[in-house]
PDB file of C-alpha atoms in Angstrom:
ATOM      1  CA  UNK A   1      -6.308  39.004  29.038  1.00 50.00           C
ATOM      2  CA  UNK A   2      -4.238  41.588  27.927  1.00 51.00           C
ATOM      3  CA  UNK A   3      -4.321  42.983  24.376  1.00 50.00           C
ATOM      4  CA  UNK A   4      -1.318  40.924  23.191  1.00 47.00           C
ATOM      5  CA  UNK A   5      -3.161  37.817  24.605  1.00 47.00           C
ATOM      6  CA  UNK A   6      -6.202  38.686  22.772  1.00 47.00           C
ATOM      7  CA  UNK A   7      -4.661  39.526  19.609  1.00 46.00           C
ATOM      8  CA  UNK A   8      -2.596  35.908  19.784  1.00 46.00           C
ATOM      9  CA  UNK A   9      -5.809  34.155  20.585  1.00 47.00           C
ATOM     10  CA  UNK A  10      -7.588  35.901  17.725  1.00 48.00           C
ATOM     11  CA  UNK A  11      -4.833  35.107  15.093  1.00 44.00           C
ATOM     12  CA  UNK A  12      -4.908  31.469  16.070  1.00 45.00           C
ATOM     13  CA  UNK A  13      -8.433  31.485  14.838  1.00 50.00           C
ATOM     14  CA  UNK A  14      -7.437  32.507  11.296  1.00 54.00           C
ATOM     15  CA  UNK A  15      -7.491  29.433   9.163  1.00 56.00           C
ATOM     16  CA  UNK A  16      -4.766  30.961   6.951  1.00 59.00           C
ATOM     17  CA  UNK A  17      -2.329  31.414  10.060  1.00 60.00           C
ATOM     18  CA  UNK A  18      -2.866  27.894  11.442  1.00 61.00           C
ATOM     19  CA  UNK A  19      -2.369  26.578   7.806  1.00 62.00           C
ATOM     20  CA  UNK A  20       0.824  28.544   7.550  1.00 64.00           C
ATOM     21  CA  UNK A  21       2.138  27.439  11.184  1.00 64.00           C
ATOM     22  CA  UNK A  22       1.362  24.094  10.493  1.00 65.00           C
ATOM     23  CA  UNK A  23       2.784  23.609   7.049  1.00 67.00           C
ATOM     24  CA  UNK A  24       6.294  25.699   8.297  1.00 69.00           C
ATOM     25  CA  UNK A  25       6.490  22.943  10.580  1.00 68.00           C
ATOM     26  CA  UNK A  26       5.883  20.167   8.970  1.00 72.00           C
ATOM     27  CA  UNK A  27       8.034  21.394   5.946  1.00 77.00           C
ATOM     28  CA  UNK A  28      11.179  22.059   8.287  1.00 80.00           C
ATOM     29  CA  UNK A  29      11.565  18.400   9.538  1.00 80.00           C
ATOM     30  CA  UNK A  30      11.798  16.923   5.795  1.00 81.00           C
ATOM     31  CA  UNK A  31      14.311  19.913   4.632  1.00 86.00           C
ATOM     32  CA  UNK A  32      16.584  19.567   7.922  1.00 86.00           C
ATOM     33  CA  UNK A  33      16.559  15.824   7.110  1.00 86.00           C
ATOM     34  CA  UNK A  34      17.471  16.279   3.331  1.00 88.00           C
ATOM     35  CA  UNK A  35      19.976  18.809   4.415  1.00 87.00           C
ATOM     36  CA  UNK A  36      21.854  16.706   7.224  1.00 89.00           C
ATOM     37  CA  UNK A  37      21.997  13.875   4.367  1.00 88.00           C
ATOM     38  CA  UNK A  38      23.789  16.056   2.123  1.00 89.00           C
ATOM     39  CA  UNK A  39      26.331  17.134   4.890  1.00 88.00           C
ATOM     40  CA  UNK A  40      26.904  13.449   5.410  1.00 87.00           C
ATOM     41  CA  UNK A  41      27.492  12.764   1.853  1.00 87.00           C
ATOM     42  CA  UNK A  42      29.798  15.710   1.594  1.00 87.00           C
ATOM     43  CA  UNK A  43      32.093  14.585   4.742  1.00 86.00           C
ATOM     44  CA  UNK A  44      32.271  11.046   3.473  1.00 83.00           C
ATOM     45  CA  UNK A  45      34.264  12.231   0.164  1.00 79.00           C
ATOM     46  CA  UNK A  46      37.414  12.745   1.826  1.00 78.00           C
ATOM     47  CA  UNK A  47      37.051   9.997   4.512  1.00 81.00           C
ATOM     48  CA  UNK A  48      35.795   6.512   2.556  1.00 80.00           C
ATOM     49  CA  UNK A  49      37.182   4.465  -0.491  1.00 82.00           C
ATOM     50  CA  UNK A  50      34.952   4.577  -3.665  1.00 80.00           C
ATOM     51  CA  UNK A  51      32.994   1.690  -2.531  1.00 83.00           C
ATOM     52  CA  UNK A  52      32.457   2.577   0.821  1.00 85.00           C
ATOM     53  CA  UNK A  53      31.098   5.994  -0.372  1.00 84.00           C
ATOM     54  CA  UNK A  54      28.812   4.352  -2.666  1.00 85.00           C
ATOM     55  CA  UNK A  55      27.154   2.252  -0.107  1.00 86.00           C
ATOM     56  CA  UNK A  56      26.802   5.171   2.534  1.00 86.00           C
ATOM     57  CA  UNK A  57      25.594   7.400  -0.378  1.00 87.00           C
ATOM     58  CA  UNK A  58      22.905   5.060  -1.703  1.00 88.00           C
ATOM     59  CA  UNK A  59      21.435   5.193   1.918  1.00 87.00           C
ATOM     60  CA  UNK A  60      21.532   8.713   1.960  1.00 88.00           C
ATOM     61  CA  UNK A  61      19.826   8.974  -1.373  1.00 88.00           C
ATOM     62  CA  UNK A  62      17.104   6.724   0.102  1.00 85.00           C
ATOM     63  CA  UNK A  63      16.638   9.104   2.856  1.00 87.00           C
ATOM     64  CA  UNK A  64      16.602  12.146   0.569  1.00 88.00           C
ATOM     65  CA  UNK A  65      13.975  10.517  -2.074  1.00 85.00           C
ATOM     66  CA  UNK A  66      11.923   9.754   0.909  1.00 82.00           C
ATOM     67  CA  UNK A  67      11.820  13.275   2.260  1.00 85.00           C
ATOM     68  CA  UNK A  68      11.302  14.652  -1.078  1.00 86.00           C
ATOM     69  CA  UNK A  69       8.074  12.576  -1.385  1.00 83.00           C
ATOM     70  CA  UNK A  70       6.763  13.981   2.008  1.00 81.00           C
ATOM     71  CA  UNK A  71       7.348  17.481   0.664  1.00 84.00           C
ATOM     72  CA  UNK A  72       5.620  16.564  -2.647  1.00 81.00           C
ATOM     73  CA  UNK A  73       2.635  15.306  -0.608  1.00 78.00           C
ATOM     74  CA  UNK A  74       2.407  18.599   1.306  1.00 80.00           C
ATOM     75  CA  UNK A  75       2.567  20.438  -1.644  1.00 80.00           C
ATOM     76  CA  UNK A  76      -0.063  18.326  -3.617  1.00 80.00           C
ATOM     77  CA  UNK A  77      -2.539  18.841  -0.573  1.00 78.00           C
ATOM     78  CA  UNK A  78      -1.834  22.644  -0.185  1.00 80.00           C
ATOM     79  CA  UNK A  79      -2.851  23.042  -4.045  1.00 82.00           C
ATOM     80  CA  UNK A  80      -5.721  20.877  -3.931  1.00 81.00           C
ATOM     81  CA  UNK A  81      -6.849  22.772  -0.594  1.00 80.00           C
ATOM     82  CA  UNK A  82      -6.022  25.965  -2.129  1.00 79.00           C
ATOM     83  CA  UNK A  83      -8.227  25.045  -5.249  1.00 82.00           C
ATOM     84  CA  UNK A  84     -10.990  23.409  -3.245  1.00 79.00           C
ATOM     85  CA  UNK A  85     -11.463  26.502  -0.843  1.00 78.00           C
ATOM     86  CA  UNK A  86     -11.402  28.965  -4.109  1.00 80.00           C
ATOM     87  CA  UNK A  87     -13.648  26.999  -6.044  1.00 83.00           C
ATOM     88  CA  UNK A  88     -11.500  25.752  -8.608  1.00 82.00           C
ATOM     89  CA  UNK A  89     -11.045  22.385  -7.726  1.00 87.00           C
ATOM     90  CA  UNK A  90     -11.608  20.368 -11.207  1.00 88.00           C
ATOM     91  CA  UNK A  91     -13.113  16.757 -11.142  1.00 92.00           C
ATOM     92  CA  UNK A  92     -12.124  15.345 -14.481  1.00 92.00           C
ATOM     93  CA  UNK A  93     -14.502  12.505 -14.782  1.00 93.00           C
ATOM     94  CA  UNK A  94     -14.240   9.971 -17.683  1.00 94.00           C
ATOM     95  CA  UNK A  95     -16.238   6.629 -18.201  1.00 95.00           C
ATOM     96  CA  UNK A  96     -13.987   4.292 -16.444  1.00 95.00           C
ATOM     97  CA  UNK A  97     -14.291   0.697 -14.959  1.00 96.00           C
ATOM     98  CA  UNK A  98     -14.552   1.480 -11.720  1.00 96.00           C
ATOM     99  CA  UNK A  99     -13.947  -2.140 -10.629  1.00 96.00           C
ATOM    100  CA  UNK A 100     -10.778  -2.358 -12.902  1.00 95.00           C
ATOM    101  CA  UNK A 101      -9.525   0.857 -11.229  1.00 96.00           C
ATOM    102  CA  UNK A 102     -10.018  -0.064  -7.288  1.00 96.00           C
ATOM    103  CA  UNK A 103      -8.117  -3.504  -8.449  1.00 95.00           C
ATOM    104  CA  UNK A 104      -5.324  -1.777 -10.052  1.00 94.00           C
ATOM    105  CA  UNK A 105      -4.791   0.369  -6.807  1.00 94.00           C
ATOM    106  CA  UNK A 106      -4.757  -2.285  -4.499  1.00 94.00           C
ATOM    107  CA  UNK A 107      -2.473  -4.464  -6.702  1.00 93.00           C
ATOM    108  CA  UNK A 108      -0.174  -1.438  -6.874  1.00 89.00           C
ATOM    109  CA  UNK A 109       0.199  -0.896  -2.892  1.00 90.00           C
ATOM    110  CA  UNK A 110       0.036  -5.146  -2.004  1.00 91.00           C
ATOM    111  CA  UNK A 111       3.926  -5.793  -1.917  1.00 87.00           C
ATOM    112  CA  UNK A 112       4.377  -2.603   0.300  1.00 86.00           C
ATOM    113  CA  UNK A 113       1.516  -3.415   2.442  1.00 89.00           C
ATOM    114  CA  UNK A 114       2.742  -6.942   2.867  1.00 88.00           C
ATOM    115  CA  UNK A 115       6.391  -5.585   3.472  1.00 85.00           C
ATOM    116  CA  UNK A 116       4.996  -4.179   6.511  1.00 85.00           C
ATOM    117  CA  UNK A 117       3.532  -7.424   7.836  1.00 86.00           C
ATOM    118  CA  UNK A 118       0.007  -6.580   7.001  1.00 90.00           C
ATOM    119  CA  UNK A 119      -2.441  -7.883   4.513  1.00 93.00           C
ATOM    120  CA  UNK A 120      -4.830  -5.987   2.149  1.00 94.00           C
ATOM    121  CA  UNK A 121      -7.839  -7.740   0.444  1.00 95.00           C
ATOM    122  CA  UNK A 122     -10.353  -6.727  -2.378  1.00 96.00           C
ATOM    123  CA  UNK A 123     -13.857  -7.928  -2.195  1.00 96.00           C
ATOM    124  CA  UNK A 124     -15.938  -6.995  -5.268  1.00 95.00           C
ATOM    125  CA  UNK A 125     -19.986  -8.175  -5.780  1.00 89.00           C
ATOM    126  CA  UNK A 126     -19.347  -6.715  -9.235  1.00 94.00           C
ATOM    127  CA  UNK A 127     -16.900  -8.090 -12.145  1.00 95.00           C
ATOM    128  CA  UNK A 128     -17.350  -5.093 -14.057  1.00 94.00           C
ATOM    129  CA  UNK A 129     -18.859  -1.503 -13.777  1.00 95.00           C
ATOM    130  CA  UNK A 130     -18.432   1.656 -15.804  1.00 95.00           C
ATOM    131  CA  UNK A 131     -19.306   4.948 -14.376  1.00 96.00           C
ATOM    132  CA  UNK A 132     -18.036   8.711 -14.801  1.00 96.00           C
ATOM    133  CA  UNK A 133     -15.277   9.075 -12.343  1.00 96.00           C
ATOM    134  CA  UNK A 134     -11.894  10.972 -12.096  1.00 95.00           C
ATOM    135  CA  UNK A 135      -9.404   8.207 -11.671  1.00 95.00           C
ATOM    136  CA  UNK A 136      -6.690  10.152 -10.332  1.00 91.00           C
ATOM    137  CA  UNK A 137      -8.774  11.309  -7.565  1.00 93.00           C
ATOM    138  CA  UNK A 138     -10.375   7.947  -6.736  1.00 96.00           C
ATOM    139  CA  UNK A 139      -6.562   6.856  -6.763  1.00 93.00           C
ATOM    140  CA  UNK A 140      -5.536   9.834  -4.177  1.00 92.00           C
ATOM    141  CA  UNK A 141      -8.628   9.078  -2.206  1.00 95.00           C
ATOM    142  CA  UNK A 142      -8.034   5.268  -1.887  1.00 96.00           C
ATOM    143  CA  UNK A 143      -4.298   5.606  -1.110  1.00 93.00           C
ATOM    144  CA  UNK A 144      -4.694   7.927   1.388  1.00 91.00           C
ATOM    145  CA  UNK A 145      -7.237   5.982   3.297  1.00 94.00           C
ATOM    146  CA  UNK A 146      -5.094   2.650   2.991  1.00 93.00           C
ATOM    147  CA  UNK A 147      -2.240   4.621   4.191  1.00 89.00           C
ATOM    148  CA  UNK A 148      -4.202   6.022   7.331  1.00 87.00           C
ATOM    149  CA  UNK A 149      -5.140   2.390   7.777  1.00 89.00           C
ATOM    150  CA  UNK A 150      -1.766   0.990   7.475  1.00 87.00           C
ATOM    151  CA  UNK A 151      -0.367   3.397  10.111  1.00 83.00           C
ATOM    152  CA  UNK A 152      -2.770   1.825  12.891  1.00 81.00           C
ATOM    153  CA  UNK A 153      -3.135  -1.943  11.840  1.00 83.00           C
ATOM    154  CA  UNK A 154      -0.766  -3.776  14.447  1.00 70.00           C
ATOM    155  CA  UNK A 155       1.519  -6.634  12.934  1.00 68.00           C
ATOM    156  CA  UNK A 156      -0.599  -9.219  10.988  1.00 78.00           C
ATOM    157  CA  UNK A 157      -3.366  -6.391  10.530  1.00 90.00           C
ATOM    158  CA  UNK A 158      -5.709  -6.615   7.573  1.00 94.00           C
ATOM    159  CA  UNK A 159      -7.348  -3.902   5.139  1.00 95.00           C
ATOM    160  CA  UNK A 160     -10.022  -4.949   3.379  1.00 96.00           C
ATOM    161  CA  UNK A 161     -11.714  -2.772   0.473  1.00 97.00           C
ATOM    162  CA  UNK A 162     -14.934  -3.788  -0.495  1.00 97.00           C
ATOM    163  CA  UNK A 163     -16.838  -2.613  -4.019  1.00 97.00           C
ATOM    164  CA  UNK A 164     -20.724  -3.258  -4.107  1.00 96.00           C
ATOM    165  CA  UNK A 165     -23.414  -1.527  -5.803  1.00 96.00           C
ATOM    166  CA  UNK A 166     -26.784  -0.411  -4.697  1.00 93.00           C
ATOM    167  CA  UNK A 167     -29.846   0.804  -6.777  1.00 89.00           C
ATOM    168  CA  UNK A 168     -27.996   3.807  -8.459  1.00 94.00           C
ATOM    169  CA  UNK A 169     -24.927   4.148  -6.367  1.00 97.00           C
ATOM    170  CA  UNK A 170     -21.431   2.396  -6.061  1.00 98.00           C
ATOM    171  CA  UNK A 171     -20.047   1.883  -2.653  1.00 98.00           C
ATOM    172  CA  UNK A 172     -16.443   1.705  -1.722  1.00 98.00           C
ATOM    173  CA  UNK A 173     -15.668   0.496   1.797  1.00 97.00           C
ATOM    174  CA  UNK A 174     -12.419   0.759   3.311  1.00 97.00           C
ATOM    175  CA  UNK A 175     -12.032  -1.270   6.584  1.00 96.00           C
ATOM    176  CA  UNK A 176      -9.370  -2.335   8.963  1.00 94.00           C
ATOM    177  CA  UNK A 177      -8.585  -4.082  11.938  1.00 92.00           C
ATOM    178  CA  UNK A 178      -6.873  -1.590  13.808  1.00 88.00           C
ATOM    179  CA  UNK A 179      -6.780   0.564  16.953  1.00 87.00           C
ATOM    180  CA  UNK A 180     -10.062   2.110  16.238  1.00 88.00           C
ATOM    181  CA  UNK A 181     -11.113   5.541  17.026  1.00 85.00           C
ATOM    182  CA  UNK A 182     -13.450   6.603  19.930  1.00 84.00           C
ATOM    183  CA  UNK A 183     -16.853   7.768  19.135  1.00 84.00           C
ATOM    184  CA  UNK A 184     -16.583  11.303  20.501  1.00 82.00           C
ATOM    185  CA  UNK A 185     -14.041  12.061  17.658  1.00 83.00           C
ATOM    186  CA  UNK A 186     -15.710  10.973  14.926  1.00 84.00           C
ATOM    187  CA  UNK A 187     -17.778  13.927  14.237  1.00 81.00           C
ATOM    188  CA  UNK A 188     -14.948  15.809  13.144  1.00 81.00           C
ATOM    189  CA  UNK A 189     -12.466  13.484  11.658  1.00 86.00           C
ATOM    190  CA  UNK A 190     -12.621  15.378   8.278  1.00 84.00           C
ATOM    191  CA  UNK A 191     -12.276  18.552   9.605  1.00 79.00           C
ATOM    192  CA  UNK A 192      -9.132  20.674   8.256  1.00 70.00           C
ATOM    193  CA  UNK A 193      -6.254  20.372  10.457  1.00 63.00           C
ATOM    194  CA  UNK A 194      -7.278  17.303  12.606  1.00 61.00           C
ATOM    195  CA  UNK A 195      -4.406  14.922  12.078  1.00 55.00           C
ATOM    196  CA  UNK A 196      -5.598  11.351  11.690  1.00 50.00           C
ATOM    197  CA  UNK A 197      -2.783  10.418  14.036  1.00 49.00           C
ATOM    198  CA  UNK A 198      -4.240  12.510  16.541  1.00 52.00           C
ATOM    199  CA  UNK A 199      -7.555  10.068  16.206  1.00 50.00           C
ATOM    200  CA  UNK A 200      -5.519   7.435  17.780  1.00 47.00           C
ATOM    201  CA  UNK A 201      -1.904   8.244  18.833  1.00 42.00           C
ATOM    202  CA  UNK A 202       0.779  10.389  17.038  1.00 40.00           C
ATOM    203  CA  UNK A 203       3.387   8.314  15.487  1.00 45.00           C
ATOM    204  CA  UNK A 204       3.468   9.863  12.108  1.00 45.00           C
ATOM    205  CA  UNK A 205       3.956  13.632  10.682  1.00 46.00           C
ATOM    206  CA  UNK A 206       1.239  15.534   8.644  1.00 48.00           C
ATOM    207  CA  UNK A 207      -0.718  18.990   8.832  1.00 46.00           C
ATOM    208  CA  UNK A 208      -3.966  17.402   9.206  1.00 60.00           C
ATOM    209  CA  UNK A 209      -5.079  18.085   5.388  1.00 73.00           C
ATOM    210  CA  UNK A 210      -5.548  14.428   4.166  1.00 83.00           C
ATOM    211  CA  UNK A 211      -9.052  13.506   5.115  1.00 89.00           C
ATOM    212  CA  UNK A 212      -9.908  16.901   4.495  1.00 88.00           C
ATOM    213  CA  UNK A 213      -8.886  16.405   0.909  1.00 90.00           C
ATOM    214  CA  UNK A 214     -10.340  13.168   0.842  1.00 93.00           C
ATOM    215  CA  UNK A 215     -13.891  14.307   1.313  1.00 94.00           C
ATOM    216  CA  UNK A 216     -13.482  17.029  -0.970  1.00 93.00           C
ATOM    217  CA  UNK A 217     -12.498  14.766  -3.609  1.00 95.00           C
ATOM    218  CA  UNK A 218     -15.307  12.569  -2.919  1.00 96.00           C
ATOM    219  CA  UNK A 219     -17.597  15.316  -3.081  1.00 95.00           C
ATOM    220  CA  UNK A 220     -16.615  16.738  -6.131  1.00 94.00           C
ATOM    221  CA  UNK A 221     -18.007  13.520  -7.752  1.00 96.00           C
ATOM    222  CA  UNK A 222     -21.595  14.175  -6.143  1.00 96.00           C
ATOM    223  CA  UNK A 223     -20.811  11.659  -3.515  1.00 96.00           C
ATOM    224  CA  UNK A 224     -20.703  11.244   0.359  1.00 97.00           C
ATOM    225  CA  UNK A 225     -18.014   9.861   2.689  1.00 96.00           C
ATOM    226  CA  UNK A 226     -18.846   8.186   5.715  1.00 95.00           C
ATOM    227  CA  UNK A 227     -16.819   6.809   8.916  1.00 94.00           C
ATOM    228  CA  UNK A 228     -17.677   4.160  11.925  1.00 93.00           C
ATOM    229  CA  UNK A 229     -15.097   2.830  14.165  1.00 91.00           C
ATOM    230  CA  UNK A 230     -15.238   1.143  17.534  1.00 90.00           C
ATOM    231  CA  UNK A 231     -11.783   1.099  19.870  1.00 89.00           C
ATOM    232  CA  UNK A 232      -9.980  -1.929  19.640  1.00 88.00           C
ATOM    233  CA  UNK A 233     -11.623  -3.236  16.840  1.00 89.00           C
ATOM    234  CA  UNK A 234     -10.682  -0.762  13.806  1.00 91.00           C
ATOM    235  CA  UNK A 235     -12.388   1.455  11.353  1.00 93.00           C
ATOM    236  CA  UNK A 236     -14.347   1.627   8.364  1.00 95.00           C
ATOM    237  CA  UNK A 237     -14.806   4.555   5.838  1.00 96.00           C
ATOM    238  CA  UNK A 238     -17.727   4.217   3.217  1.00 98.00           C
ATOM    239  CA  UNK A 239     -17.500   6.061  -0.068  1.00 98.00           C
ATOM    240  CA  UNK A 240     -20.855   6.608  -1.887  1.00 98.00           C
ATOM    241  CA  UNK A 241     -20.634   7.424  -5.654  1.00 98.00           C
ATOM    242  CA  UNK A 242     -23.205   8.090  -8.288  1.00 96.00           C
ATOM    243  CA  UNK A 243     -23.565   4.979 -10.515  1.00 95.00           C
ATOM    244  CA  UNK A 244     -23.750   7.435 -13.710  1.00 93.00           C
ATOM    245  CA  UNK A 245     -21.973   7.914 -17.119  1.00 93.00           C
ATOM    246  CA  UNK A 246     -21.228  10.530 -19.256  1.00 90.00           C
ATOM    247  CA  UNK A 247     -23.262  10.698 -22.414  1.00 86.00           C
ATOM    248  CA  UNK A 248     -20.766  10.565 -25.686  1.00 72.00           C
ATOM    249  CA  UNK A 249     -17.688   9.552 -23.915  1.00 66.00           C
ATOM    250  CA  UNK A 250     -15.996   6.494 -24.559  1.00 65.00           C
ATOM    251  CA  UNK A 251     -15.246   4.139 -21.952  1.00 67.00           C
ATOM    252  CA  UNK A 252     -11.391   4.377 -21.313  1.00 66.00           C
ATOM    253  CA  UNK A 253      -9.297   1.200 -21.204  1.00 56.00           C
ATOM    254  CA  UNK A 254      -5.964   2.123 -22.590  1.00 46.00           C
ATOM    255  CA  UNK A 255      -5.421   5.675 -21.035  1.00 47.00           C
ATOM    256  CA  UNK A 256      -2.514   6.539 -18.692  1.00 44.00           C
ATOM    257  CA  UNK A 257      -4.076   5.418 -15.616  1.00 46.00           C
ATOM    258  CA  UNK A 258      -4.593   2.000 -17.062  1.00 41.00           C
ATOM    259  CA  UNK A 259      -0.847   1.885 -17.686  1.00 42.00           C
ATOM    260  CA  UNK A 260      -0.564   1.583 -13.855  1.00 41.00           C
ATOM    261  CA  UNK A 261      -0.814  -2.084 -14.328  1.00 36.00           C
ATOM    262  CA  UNK A 262       2.652  -2.342 -15.551  1.00 35.00           C
ATOM    263  CA  UNK A 263       4.130  -0.991 -12.262  1.00 33.00           C
ATOM    264  CA  UNK A 264       7.092   0.703 -13.400  1.00 37.00           C
ATOM    265  CA  UNK A 265       8.970   3.333 -11.380  1.00 42.00           C
ATOM    266  CA  UNK A 266       6.960   5.915 -12.870  1.00 38.00           C
ATOM    267  CA  UNK A 267       3.667   4.152 -11.875  1.00 43.00           C
ATOM    268  CA  UNK A 268       4.822   3.737  -8.170  1.00 46.00           C
ATOM    269  CA  UNK A 269       5.436   7.514  -7.727  1.00 71.00           C
ATOM    270  CA  UNK A 270       1.805   8.132  -6.460  1.00 80.00           C
ATOM    271  CA  UNK A 271       2.172   5.250  -3.803  1.00 82.00           C
ATOM    272  CA  UNK A 272       5.341   6.439  -2.852  1.00 82.00           C
ATOM    273  CA  UNK A 273       4.105  10.132  -2.662  1.00 81.00           C
ATOM    274  CA  UNK A 274       0.800   9.343  -0.779  1.00 81.00           C
ATOM    275  CA  UNK A 275       2.570   6.712   1.469  1.00 78.00           C
ATOM    276  CA  UNK A 276       5.705   9.003   2.399  1.00 76.00           C
ATOM    277  CA  UNK A 277       4.672  10.139   6.000  1.00 72.00           C
ATOM    278  CA  UNK A 278       4.631   6.403   7.356  1.00 72.00           C
ATOM    279  CA  UNK A 279       8.027   5.973   9.034  1.00 52.00           C
ATOM    280  CA  UNK A 280       8.423   2.385   9.789  1.00 43.00           C
ATOM    281  CA  UNK A 281      11.315   0.645  10.077  1.00 37.00           C
ATOM    282  CA  UNK A 282      11.115  -1.835   7.411  1.00 41.00           C
ATOM    283  CA  UNK A 283      14.427  -2.888   5.388  1.00 38.00           C
ATOM    284  CA  UNK A 284      12.586  -3.856   2.559  1.00 38.00           C
ATOM    285  CA  UNK A 285      12.867  -1.433  -0.412  1.00 43.00           C
ATOM    286  CA  UNK A 286       9.460  -1.302  -2.002  1.00 41.00           C
ATOM    287  CA  UNK A 287      10.713   1.044  -4.942  1.00 41.00           C
ATOM    288  CA  UNK A 288      13.034  -1.479  -6.412  1.00 42.00           C
ATOM    289  CA  UNK A 289      10.628  -4.688  -6.502  1.00 42.00           C
TER     290      UNK A 289
END
């Protein structure tokens, strides 16, 4: 191996170089699509009547919006990655009903999941349980895992979220009836730069930060996450969280997180962002429901 080859090989072992390379590649795609849509809209102006232009513009705006969500998702992940690796990832825990939180998250994605001819179920062994958690982090964790499951379940597939308690821990299990992951790949599924798609087959984009950040968010709660899977049968992600509460902290029942039960356009934003790398050909406009 000559000196230039050695230099190139060493550079790819530098995580920062690999990160910038992956991010540059994944950012280029949505930016190109956004620019192409803008060019198309510009070309329509002098060729179409007002009504025809409006119809074409609406379609292109949906494409632009979807790809803006993709950029937002990658940017959010990059910020979280930077905070985690520099030791500044903040877990803003409050006393919150974890049963209600998980249920609200599932309700917020159910219409989307059903629109992709899959189903999502919720099973809880608890009616209510107050624990100290960061509701926004829990939402990001579950949306990421549900998004991954949704990519790889066939038509009529089922995603099941199970919530249970054992001694002083809360267990949240996300399981699916998808294609599954081979056993030899399970040990490094949470590693940085390993796209979930690479463990199945690559149908979607992503620079491999999602599950790494999920693990970081779980560990920021003092918890653990485990995965089990069997090819052809599906996968199961088990999240273990401490069933603890904060002293002198009121139970939050009317804060901004709880308002997600209204499912307004603003409420849907986290779902649109986290699900933005699913390129399924569905004619269902989830944002307008």
